[in-house]
Short mmCIF file of C-alpha atoms in Angstrom, two decimals:
data_model
loop_
_atom_site.label_atom_id
_atom_site.label_comp_id
_atom_site.label_asym_id
_atom_site.label_seq_id
_atom_site.Cartn_x
_atom_site.Cartn_y
_atom_site.Cartn_z
CA MET M 189 16.66 17.02 11.02
CA SER M 190 12.88 16.67 10.91
CA THR M 191 11.05 15.57 7.81
CA ALA M 192 8.09 17.69 6.72
CA CYS M 193 4.76 15.92 7.09
CA PRO M 194 3.35 14.68 3.76
CA CYS M 195 -0.04 16.26 4.59
CA GLY M 196 1.25 19.62 3.41
CA LEU M 197 0.75 21.74 6.52
CA GLY M 198 4.50 22.33 6.80
CA ASP M 199 5.02 20.89 10.28
CA PRO M 200 7.46 18.07 11.00
CA TYR M 201 5.87 14.62 10.62
CA GLU M 202 6.60 13.71 14.25
CA HIS M 203 4.55 16.71 15.44
CA CYS M 204 1.83 16.61 12.78
CA CYS M 205 0.39 13.29 11.53
CA GLY M 206 2.93 11.04 13.27
CA PRO M 207 1.10 11.14 16.65
CA PHE M 208 -2.15 10.14 14.89
CA HIS M 209 -0.46 7.22 13.14
CA GLU M 210 1.09 6.08 16.43
CA GLY M 211 -2.26 6.28 18.25
CA ARG M 212 -1.09 8.95 20.70
CA ARG M 213 -3.70 11.45 19.45
CA LYS M 214 -6.94 11.40 17.48
CA PRO M 215 -7.55 13.78 14.59
CA PRO M 216 -9.88 16.49 15.97
CA THR M 217 -11.62 17.29 12.66
CA ALA M 218 -12.63 15.56 9.45
CA GLU M 219 -9.96 17.52 7.56
CA ALA M 220 -7.28 16.48 10.05
CA LEU M 221 -8.32 12.85 9.55
CA MET M 222 -8.23 13.23 5.77
CA ARG M 223 -4.76 14.79 5.93
CA SER M 224 -3.54 12.04 8.27
CA ARG M 225 -4.93 9.38 5.93
CA TYR M 226 -3.15 10.99 2.97
CA SER M 227 0.05 10.94 5.05
CA ALA M 228 -0.58 7.28 5.89
CA PHE M 229 -0.76 6.51 2.16
CA ALA M 230 2.48 8.47 1.67
CA VAL M 231 4.37 6.61 4.44
CA GLY M 232 2.75 3.21 3.75
CA ASP M 233 0.80 2.84 7.01
CA GLU M 234 -1.89 0.32 5.97
CA ASP M 235 -2.91 -0.39 9.59
CA TYR M 236 -3.80 3.27 10.20
CA LEU M 237 -5.80 3.44 6.98
CA LEU M 238 -7.84 0.39 7.93
CA ALA M 239 -8.32 1.58 11.53
CA THR M 240 -9.70 4.94 10.35
CA TRP M 241 -12.05 3.46 7.73
CA HIS M 242 -15.69 3.11 8.78
CA PRO M 243 -16.54 -0.58 9.39
CA THR M 244 -19.48 -0.48 6.95
CA THR M 245 -17.24 0.41 4.00
CA ARG M 246 -13.80 -0.82 5.12
CA PRO M 247 -12.19 -3.46 2.91
CA ALA M 248 -11.09 -6.72 4.54
CA SER M 249 -7.48 -5.92 3.67
CA LEU M 250 -5.42 -3.29 1.95
CA GLU M 251 -2.29 -3.64 -0.14
CA LEU M 252 -0.60 -0.39 -1.10
CA ASP M 253 1.30 -0.21 -4.38
CA PRO M 254 5.00 0.19 -3.52
CA GLU M 255 5.50 1.92 -6.89
CA GLN M 256 3.05 4.71 -6.00
CA ARG M 257 4.67 7.86 -4.56
CA TRP M 258 2.32 10.46 -3.08
CA ASN M 259 3.88 13.89 -3.44
CA ARG M 260 1.31 16.66 -2.90
CA LEU M 261 -2.09 17.24 -1.35
CA GLU M 262 -4.49 20.08 -2.15
CA VAL M 263 -7.53 20.59 0.08
CA LEU M 264 -10.14 22.27 -2.13
CA ASP M 265 -13.21 22.53 0.11
CA ARG M 266 -14.78 21.24 3.31
CA THR M 267 -18.22 21.15 4.85
CA GLY M 268 -18.90 20.41 8.50
CA GLY M 269 -16.43 18.12 10.20
CA THR M 270 -15.53 20.48 13.04
CA LEU M 271 -14.89 19.72 16.69
CA PHE M 272 -18.61 20.03 17.44
CA GLN M 273 -20.07 18.15 14.48
CA THR M 274 -20.48 14.47 13.68
CA THR M 275 -20.41 14.56 9.87
CA GLY M 276 -18.30 16.31 7.29
CA THR M 277 -16.89 16.23 3.79
CA VAL M 278 -13.48 17.17 2.45
CA GLU M 279 -12.78 17.70 -1.24
CA PHE M 280 -9.17 17.24 -2.23
CA ARG M 281 -6.69 16.45 -4.97
CA ALA M 282 -3.92 14.00 -4.11
CA HIS M 283 -1.01 14.05 -6.55
CA CYS M 284 1.20 11.03 -7.05
CA ARG M 285 3.51 9.20 -9.43
CA VAL M 286 2.96 5.59 -10.36
CA ARG M 287 5.87 3.93 -12.15
CA GLY M 288 7.03 7.38 -13.24
CA ALA M 289 3.66 8.55 -14.61
CA ARG M 290 1.82 11.44 -12.96
CA ASP M 291 -1.65 10.79 -11.57
CA VAL M 292 -4.19 12.74 -9.53
CA LEU M 293 -6.94 11.44 -7.28
CA HIS M 294 -9.76 14.01 -7.01
CA GLU M 295 -12.33 13.08 -4.39
CA ASN M 296 -14.95 14.59 -2.13
CA SER M 297 -14.78 12.28 0.88
CA ARG M 298 -17.46 11.71 3.51
CA PHE M 299 -16.53 11.38 7.19
CA VAL M 300 -18.44 10.61 10.40
CA ARG M 301 -17.44 10.91 14.03
CA GLU M 302 -18.41 8.00 16.24
CA ASP M 303 -17.41 7.60 19.88
CA GLY M 304 -15.16 10.65 19.56
CA MET M 305 -13.26 9.31 16.55
CA TRP M 306 -13.48 10.56 12.96
CA LEU M 307 -13.76 7.81 10.34
CA TYR M 308 -13.57 7.84 6.56
CA VAL M 309 -16.79 6.50 5.02
CA SER M 310 -16.65 6.87 1.22
CA PRO M 311 -16.59 9.30 -1.67
CA VAL M 312 -19.68 11.51 -1.74
#
């Protein structure tokens, strides 16, 4: 049985964000990258998160909280970030639980495409 992808699109993980995490495909849009990064947080893929972070803002290391459980993503808005653009933003709410307490991350993220690859830059 396939597990639904955490990104919320409803497809099985192995056909949705899994190929991005494994390096078999590149996210074609800024929103696809944002969704794949959310999924990487949900499955604990620190390497993918660092690899898709722009070098000018990427931290030297990343340590995810094992007590944090990401459980729902809402994409609220997007600007640019299509197949034919090099910049874009995606506004979202990422819902999680940390040590049993509910939390929500609300961010409008900025993305750039360099050498055919979308990268997360920072909050707007």
